[in-house]
Amino acid sequence: MDKFGYMEKYDFEQLSFFQHKATGLKAITAIHNTVLGPSLGGTRFWVYDDEEAAIEDALRLARGMTYKSALAGLPLGGGKSVIIGDATVLRKDPVKREAFWRAFGRYIEGLNGRYITAEDVGTTTQDMVYVNMETNNVVGLPGRSGDPSPYTARGVFKSILACAKHVYGSDDITGKVIAVQGLGNVGYHLCKNLHGAGAKLIVTDINQTNLDRVVNEFGATPVAPDEIYGVECDIYAPCALGAIVNDDTIPQFKCKIVCGGANNILKDAPKHGKALEERGIVYAPDYLANAGGVINVSYEIREGGYNEEASLRDIDYIYNRMLEILTISKETGRLTYEVADKMAEDRVDAMRNIKSIMTSNKN
């Protein structure tokens, strides 16, 4: 991977590597853009195929966070951390776990506030408590905004309703068949919302415990992981890892809408965004659909402190913004992700222009 070439192409600011031999920590932090404010993005703990895959994931996710925060109207930039390893192994050793995350926290503190972290795939609020022992540049802590998953799921749910309104003329999803892929924290809460709204669920997960819970609690129909792409459904909601809409999966789709909680759902945005359109499938830009979590944790660092009522109000506005994007796409013929990208980029550019205004010596 040509790292500097990639960073130059997408205008990244920083890529940092951290290692701590005593604890086995191997971490990568990517900071994409800090024009709107400090970069914010969770820390992902994953067993990557190799270091190159981890680096690419960090970069793609960090850029997505810039667009997510910009489109959500937040005073934040985009960043992301990934840690190479197996989180389940670490959790079996409480002493090493604390040392591991406190070492990571010290590295984050060394970035001098340019990056704020939170939990993500493979990490927990307890992990962030340990990080917080070494740095204040962490959100999503117990007693504050807490676990962002229910709020992320709420935003995805509102996006699904907006897509249903756009495609079917009503946001009543009673009887609609929704295929949910990935039943972790976000997927579970999304299924809970969808079930409460009267939808019929087809679900899959590589974790049998997660699968059984959703089947038992919500009467969902389980299918094998490879079968989820071809099921007859109204809406496909990917809530696992990204790049899941690709050359292999698109020909299998039998849905009218793709809207989920995963990041970077389109493997190749221009190619696969166009392919969905050609099949008559509406794509909900993922970094808007799943912005509920970052909206919620952002209130921890706002003046006045955490305010759940205000957070929920902002998350529910995702419905309106999603409808706006879908409408502009239909009226102009531009792909939905192109419309969303332009909105985000315009906000970053507008705020970049005000940086020339001198307000204090710290500028």
Short mmCIF file of C-alpha atoms in Angstrom, two decimals:
data_model
loop_
_atom_site.label_atom_id
_atom_site.label_comp_id
_atom_site.label_asym_id
_atom_site.label_seq_id
_atom_site.Cartn_x
_atom_site.Cartn_y
_atom_site.Cartn_z
CA MET A 1 0.00 0.00 0.00
CA ASP A 2 1.30 3.43 -0.99
CA LYS A 3 0.46 5.09 2.32
CA PHE A 4 1.52 8.62 1.48
CA GLY A 5 -0.17 8.36 -1.91
CA TYR A 6 -3.42 7.25 -0.27
CA MET A 7 -3.19 9.99 2.35
CA GLU A 8 -2.53 12.63 -0.28
CA LYS A 9 -5.39 11.42 -2.50
CA TYR A 10 -7.93 11.69 0.34
CA ASP A 11 -6.25 14.59 2.16
CA PHE A 12 -5.38 12.84 5.44
CA GLU A 13 -3.53 14.73 8.14
CA GLN A 14 -1.87 12.01 10.19
CA LEU A 15 -1.25 8.26 10.50
CA SER A 16 0.30 7.05 13.78
CA PHE A 17 1.56 3.64 14.88
CA PHE A 18 1.80 2.57 18.52
CA GLN A 19 3.29 -0.56 20.08
CA HIS A 20 3.87 -1.63 23.65
CA LYS A 21 5.86 -4.83 23.92
CA ALA A 22 5.00 -5.62 27.55
CA THR A 23 1.24 -5.72 26.91
CA GLY A 24 1.27 -6.74 23.24
CA LEU A 25 -0.45 -3.55 22.12
CA LYS A 26 -0.29 -2.91 18.37
CA ALA A 27 -2.41 0.06 17.40
CA ILE A 28 -2.91 2.41 14.48
CA THR A 29 -4.60 5.81 14.66
CA ALA A 30 -5.64 7.68 11.53
CA ILE A 31 -6.62 11.34 11.68
CA HIS A 32 -8.36 12.42 8.50
CA ASN A 33 -9.50 15.98 9.11
CA THR A 34 -9.65 18.44 12.02
CA VAL A 35 -11.14 21.49 10.28
CA LEU A 36 -14.45 21.25 12.12
CA GLY A 37 -12.85 20.30 15.43
CA PRO A 38 -10.83 17.50 17.05
CA SER A 39 -11.13 14.18 15.26
CA LEU A 40 -13.42 11.67 16.90
CA GLY A 41 -13.80 7.99 16.16
CA GLY A 42 -13.95 4.72 18.06
CA THR A 43 -11.26 2.12 18.58
CA ARG A 44 -11.78 -1.16 16.72
CA PHE A 45 -10.17 -4.36 18.07
CA TRP A 46 -9.99 -6.98 15.32
CA VAL A 47 -8.04 -9.99 14.07
CA TYR A 48 -6.83 -8.57 10.75
CA ASP A 49 -5.35 -10.70 7.99
CA ASP A 50 -2.24 -8.53 7.99
CA GLU A 51 -0.96 -5.08 8.90
CA GLU A 52 -1.87 -3.63 5.51
CA ALA A 53 -5.52 -4.61 6.03
CA ALA A 54 -5.50 -2.92 9.44
CA ILE A 55 -3.99 0.28 8.04
CA GLU A 56 -6.51 0.44 5.20
CA ASP A 57 -9.38 -0.13 7.62
CA ALA A 58 -8.19 2.67 9.88
CA LEU A 59 -7.86 5.08 6.97
CA ARG A 60 -11.24 4.24 5.42
CA LEU A 61 -13.02 4.46 8.76
CA ALA A 62 -11.35 7.76 9.71
CA ARG A 63 -12.41 9.39 6.46
CA GLY A 64 -15.92 8.10 6.97
CA MET A 65 -15.98 9.73 10.40
CA THR A 66 -15.16 13.13 8.89
CA TYR A 67 -18.15 12.83 6.57
CA LYS A 68 -20.34 11.46 9.35
CA SER A 69 -19.62 14.34 11.73
CA ALA A 70 -19.89 16.93 8.96
CA LEU A 71 -23.25 15.67 7.72
CA ALA A 72 -24.55 15.40 11.29
CA GLY A 73 -23.65 19.04 11.93
CA LEU A 74 -21.13 18.26 14.66
CA PRO A 75 -18.12 20.42 15.61
CA LEU A 76 -15.84 17.43 15.11
CA GLY A 77 -13.43 16.01 12.59
CA GLY A 78 -12.81 12.40 11.67
CA GLY A 79 -10.39 9.87 13.10
CA LYS A 80 -10.22 6.17 13.95
CA SER A 81 -8.05 3.69 15.80
CA VAL A 82 -7.65 0.00 15.11
CA ILE A 83 -5.91 -2.53 17.32
CA ILE A 84 -4.57 -5.76 15.88
CA GLY A 85 -5.42 -8.78 18.00
CA ASP A 86 -8.12 -10.86 19.69
CA ALA A 87 -10.05 -8.90 22.28
CA THR A 88 -11.64 -12.03 23.77
CA VAL A 89 -8.21 -13.38 24.76
CA LEU A 90 -7.27 -10.11 26.46
CA ARG A 91 -10.48 -10.08 28.54
CA LYS A 92 -9.47 -13.35 30.20
CA ASP A 93 -6.58 -11.59 31.99
CA PRO A 94 -7.92 -8.62 34.03
CA VAL A 95 -4.50 -7.33 35.05
CA LYS A 96 -3.08 -7.37 31.54
CA ARG A 97 -6.33 -5.90 30.20
CA GLU A 98 -6.02 -2.85 32.43
CA ALA A 99 -2.34 -2.35 31.56
CA PHE A 100 -3.07 -2.80 27.85
CA TRP A 101 -5.77 -0.14 27.73
CA ARG A 102 -3.96 2.28 30.00
CA ALA A 103 -0.93 2.01 27.69
CA PHE A 104 -3.22 2.82 24.77
CA GLY A 105 -4.64 5.75 26.74
CA ARG A 106 -1.17 7.19 27.25
CA TYR A 107 -0.54 7.06 23.52
CA ILE A 108 -3.85 8.82 22.86
CA GLU A 109 -2.91 11.49 25.41
CA GLY A 110 0.28 12.03 23.41
CA LEU A 111 -1.78 13.18 20.43
CA ASN A 112 -2.53 16.35 22.41
CA GLY A 113 -6.29 16.44 21.89
CA ARG A 114 -6.22 16.02 18.12
CA TYR A 115 -8.03 12.69 18.49
CA ILE A 116 -10.84 11.59 20.81
CA THR A 117 -11.63 7.89 21.02
CA ALA A 118 -14.61 5.75 22.06
CA GLU A 119 -15.65 2.13 21.93
CA ASP A 120 -16.23 0.33 18.64
CA VAL A 121 -16.26 -3.24 17.34
CA GLY A 122 -14.39 -5.48 19.79
CA THR A 123 -14.16 -2.90 22.57
CA THR A 124 -16.33 -2.08 25.59
CA THR A 125 -17.17 0.78 27.90
CA GLN A 126 -14.96 -0.84 30.55
CA ASP A 127 -12.03 -0.70 28.13
CA MET A 128 -12.70 3.02 27.74
CA VAL A 129 -12.76 3.43 31.54
CA TYR A 130 -9.17 2.17 31.59
CA VAL A 131 -8.27 4.52 28.72
CA ASN A 132 -9.82 7.38 30.70
CA MET A 133 -7.39 6.71 33.56
CA GLU A 134 -4.64 8.11 31.31
CA THR A 135 -6.47 10.64 29.10
CA ASN A 136 -9.63 12.72 29.02
CA ASN A 137 -9.75 12.35 25.24
CA VAL A 138 -12.31 9.54 25.38
CA VAL A 139 -16.13 9.50 25.30
CA GLY A 140 -18.90 6.95 25.72
CA LEU A 141 -18.13 6.39 29.38
CA PRO A 142 -20.48 4.92 32.01
CA GLY A 143 -22.38 7.59 33.90
CA ARG A 144 -22.20 9.89 30.90
CA SER A 145 -23.50 8.94 27.46
CA GLY A 146 -22.57 5.29 27.99
CA ASP A 147 -22.88 2.61 25.32
CA PRO A 148 -23.46 4.34 21.93
CA SER A 149 -25.01 1.23 20.34
CA PRO A 150 -28.69 1.94 21.14
CA TYR A 151 -28.29 5.45 19.76
CA THR A 152 -26.58 4.22 16.60
CA ALA A 153 -29.43 1.74 16.16
CA ARG A 154 -31.99 4.51 16.65
CA GLY A 155 -30.42 6.50 13.81
CA VAL A 156 -30.41 3.46 11.52
CA PHE A 157 -34.06 2.82 12.41
CA LYS A 158 -34.99 6.42 11.55
CA SER A 159 -33.08 6.06 8.27
CA ILE A 160 -35.00 2.89 7.41
CA LEU A 161 -38.25 4.73 8.05
CA ALA A 162 -37.13 7.58 5.77
CA CYS A 163 -36.19 5.12 3.04
CA ALA A 164 -39.55 3.38 3.36
CA LYS A 165 -41.29 6.74 3.06
CA HIS A 166 -39.29 7.50 -0.07
CA VAL A 167 -39.80 4.13 -1.76
CA TYR A 168 -43.23 3.03 -0.55
CA GLY A 169 -44.88 6.38 0.21
CA SER A 170 -45.26 5.60 3.91
CA ASP A 171 -42.92 5.09 6.82
CA ASP A 172 -45.23 2.46 8.32
CA ILE A 173 -43.11 -0.69 8.13
CA THR A 174 -45.72 -3.04 9.55
CA GLY A 175 -45.34 -6.34 7.70
CA LYS A 176 -42.22 -5.23 5.84
CA VAL A 177 -39.55 -7.93 5.65
CA ILE A 178 -36.16 -6.70 6.80
CA ALA A 179 -32.98 -8.79 6.58
CA VAL A 180 -30.51 -7.84 9.30
CA GLN A 181 -26.92 -9.01 8.98
CA GLY A 182 -24.90 -8.81 12.19
CA LEU A 183 -26.60 -9.01 15.57
CA GLY A 184 -24.05 -7.43 17.87
CA ASN A 185 -24.94 -4.44 20.00
CA VAL A 186 -26.19 -2.24 17.15
CA GLY A 187 -27.88 -5.07 15.25
CA TYR A 188 -29.68 -6.27 18.36
CA HIS A 189 -31.09 -2.84 19.23
CA LEU A 190 -32.05 -2.26 15.60
CA CYS A 191 -33.99 -5.55 15.58
CA LYS A 192 -35.72 -4.47 18.79
CA ASN A 193 -36.84 -1.21 17.16
CA LEU A 194 -37.92 -2.91 13.93
CA HIS A 195 -39.86 -5.61 15.79
CA GLY A 196 -41.60 -2.95 17.85
CA ALA A 197 -42.64 -1.23 14.62
CA GLY A 198 -44.21 -4.41 13.27
CA ALA A 199 -41.54 -5.53 10.80
CA LYS A 200 -40.80 -9.17 10.03
CA LEU A 201 -37.15 -10.06 10.59
CA ILE A 202 -34.78 -12.39 8.76
CA VAL A 203 -31.45 -12.45 10.58
CA THR A 204 -27.95 -13.89 10.59
CA ASP A 205 -24.78 -13.71 12.65
CA ILE A 206 -21.58 -15.73 12.95
CA ASN A 207 -22.14 -15.75 16.73
CA GLN A 208 -24.78 -18.34 17.63
CA THR A 209 -25.56 -16.69 20.98
CA ASN A 210 -26.37 -13.40 19.27
CA LEU A 211 -28.50 -15.20 16.73
CA ASP A 212 -30.45 -17.19 19.30
CA ARG A 213 -31.21 -14.10 21.37
CA VAL A 214 -32.82 -12.23 18.47
CA VAL A 215 -34.72 -15.30 17.26
CA ASN A 216 -36.10 -15.96 20.74
CA GLU A 217 -36.92 -12.37 21.68
CA PHE A 218 -38.29 -11.08 18.40
CA GLY A 219 -39.50 -14.16 16.54
CA ALA A 220 -36.95 -13.61 13.77
CA THR A 221 -36.23 -16.18 11.08
CA PRO A 222 -32.56 -17.27 11.11
CA VAL A 223 -30.53 -18.03 7.99
CA ALA A 224 -26.91 -19.00 7.39
CA PRO A 225 -24.45 -16.09 6.98
CA ASP A 226 -23.99 -16.68 3.23
CA GLU A 227 -27.74 -16.90 2.64
CA ILE A 228 -28.68 -13.44 3.88
CA TYR A 229 -27.81 -11.72 0.60
CA GLY A 230 -30.32 -13.67 -1.47
CA VAL A 231 -33.38 -13.71 0.80
CA GLU A 232 -36.62 -12.17 -0.40
CA CYS A 233 -36.99 -8.96 1.59
CA ASP A 234 -37.99 -5.32 1.35
CA ILE A 235 -34.93 -3.93 3.13
CA TYR A 236 -31.42 -5.31 3.63
CA ALA A 237 -29.73 -3.92 6.75
CA PRO A 238 -26.01 -4.80 7.03
CA CYS A 239 -24.81 -4.21 10.60
CA ALA A 240 -21.51 -6.10 10.62
CA LEU A 241 -18.28 -5.14 8.85
CA GLY A 242 -17.98 -3.00 5.74
CA ALA A 243 -17.49 -3.58 1.99
CA ILE A 244 -20.42 -5.99 2.08
CA VAL A 245 -22.06 -4.53 -1.04
CA ASN A 246 -19.76 -5.79 -3.77
CA ASP A 247 -19.51 -7.70 -7.04
CA ASP A 248 -20.44 -10.98 -5.40
CA THR A 249 -23.38 -9.85 -3.27
CA ILE A 250 -25.20 -7.34 -5.49
CA PRO A 251 -26.43 -9.95 -8.04
CA GLN A 252 -28.02 -11.86 -5.15
CA PHE A 253 -30.05 -8.98 -3.71
CA LYS A 254 -33.85 -9.23 -3.77
CA CYS A 255 -34.58 -6.02 -1.89
CA LYS A 256 -35.63 -2.45 -2.67
CA ILE A 257 -33.51 -0.70 -0.03
CA VAL A 258 -30.04 -1.10 1.47
CA CYS A 259 -29.79 0.70 4.80
CA GLY A 260 -27.73 -0.52 7.74
CA GLY A 261 -25.45 0.27 10.64
CA ALA A 262 -22.15 -0.93 9.14
CA ASN A 263 -19.46 1.52 8.01
CA ASN A 264 -18.24 1.69 4.40
CA ILE A 265 -20.98 -0.62 3.16
CA LEU A 266 -20.10 -0.04 -0.49
CA LYS A 267 -16.79 -1.74 -1.32
CA ASP A 268 -16.23 0.60 -4.27
CA ALA A 269 -18.61 3.55 -3.96
CA PRO A 270 -18.72 4.71 -7.62
CA LYS A 271 -18.96 1.19 -9.01
CA HIS A 272 -21.29 -0.41 -6.51
CA GLY A 273 -23.41 2.67 -5.89
CA LYS A 274 -24.15 2.72 -9.61
CA ALA A 275 -24.79 -1.03 -9.67
CA LEU A 276 -27.45 -0.71 -6.97
CA GLU A 277 -29.13 2.13 -8.84
CA GLU A 278 -29.21 0.07 -12.03
CA ARG A 279 -31.01 -2.68 -10.14
CA GLY A 280 -33.54 -0.19 -8.77
CA ILE A 281 -32.22 -0.47 -5.21
CA VAL A 282 -32.12 2.65 -3.01
CA TYR A 283 -28.92 3.02 -1.01
CA ALA A 284 -28.94 4.99 2.25
CA PRO A 285 -25.48 6.57 2.78
CA ASP A 286 -24.12 4.63 5.75
CA TYR A 287 -22.29 7.45 7.48
CA LEU A 288 -25.57 9.31 7.89
CA ALA A 289 -27.61 6.24 8.78
CA ASN A 290 -25.23 5.21 11.55
CA ALA A 291 -24.45 8.69 12.90
CA GLY A 292 -26.62 8.31 16.01
CA GLY A 293 -23.78 6.99 18.15
CA VAL A 294 -21.36 9.81 17.40
CA ILE A 295 -24.13 12.39 17.82
CA ASN A 296 -24.84 10.99 21.28
CA VAL A 297 -21.24 10.82 22.51
CA SER A 298 -20.54 14.29 21.12
CA TYR A 299 -22.70 15.73 23.89
CA GLU A 300 -20.12 14.61 26.43
CA ILE A 301 -17.68 17.21 25.14
CA ARG A 302 -20.15 20.03 24.52
CA GLU A 303 -20.56 22.98 26.83
CA GLY A 304 -23.15 22.13 29.47
CA GLY A 305 -22.35 18.42 29.46
CA TYR A 306 -24.31 15.40 28.37
CA ASN A 307 -27.96 16.02 27.47
CA GLU A 308 -29.85 12.91 26.32
CA GLU A 309 -32.99 14.82 25.35
CA ALA A 310 -31.04 17.06 23.00
CA SER A 311 -29.11 14.07 21.68
CA LEU A 312 -32.27 12.14 20.81
CA ARG A 313 -33.69 15.19 19.08
CA ASP A 314 -30.61 15.45 16.89
CA ILE A 315 -30.58 11.71 16.17
CA ASP A 316 -34.22 11.77 15.11
CA TYR A 317 -33.39 14.56 12.64
CA ILE A 318 -31.45 11.94 10.67
CA TYR A 319 -34.86 11.00 9.23
CA ASN A 320 -35.26 14.46 7.67
CA ARG A 321 -31.70 14.64 6.37
CA MET A 322 -31.98 11.17 4.82
CA LEU A 323 -35.24 12.12 3.07
CA GLU A 324 -33.55 15.28 1.80
CA ILE A 325 -30.68 13.29 0.29
CA LEU A 326 -33.00 10.73 -1.29
CA THR A 327 -35.15 13.48 -2.79
CA ILE A 328 -32.19 15.40 -4.22
CA SER A 329 -30.83 12.17 -5.68
CA LYS A 330 -34.11 11.43 -7.40
CA GLU A 331 -34.49 14.97 -8.73
CA THR A 332 -30.92 15.38 -9.99
CA GLY A 333 -30.01 11.85 -11.04
CA ARG A 334 -26.96 11.88 -8.79
CA LEU A 335 -26.25 8.80 -6.68
CA THR A 336 -27.25 9.11 -3.04
CA TYR A 337 -23.69 8.78 -1.76
CA GLU A 338 -22.62 11.57 -4.15
CA VAL A 339 -25.28 13.88 -2.74
CA ALA A 340 -24.26 13.06 0.83
CA ASP A 341 -20.54 13.48 0.08
CA LYS A 342 -21.16 16.90 -1.46
CA MET A 343 -23.15 18.07 1.56
CA ALA A 344 -20.39 16.97 3.92
CA GLU A 345 -17.59 18.44 1.81
CA ASP A 346 -19.39 21.76 1.44
CA ARG A 347 -19.65 22.10 5.22
CA VAL A 348 -15.97 21.31 5.75
CA ASP A 349 -14.98 23.81 3.05
CA ALA A 350 -17.21 26.52 4.52
CA MET A 351 -15.71 26.07 7.98
CA ARG A 352 -12.18 25.94 6.58
CA ASN A 353 -12.72 29.43 5.19
CA ILE A 354 -13.52 30.93 8.60
CA LYS A 355 -10.24 29.70 10.11
CA SER A 356 -8.59 32.85 8.80
CA ILE A 357 -10.54 34.90 11.37
CA MET A 358 -8.23 35.66 14.28
CA THR A 359 -9.92 35.12 17.67
CA SER A 360 -7.04 34.51 20.06
CA ASN A 361 -3.34 33.74 20.21
CA LYS A 362 -4.02 29.99 20.23
CA ASN A 363 -5.12 30.17 16.58
#
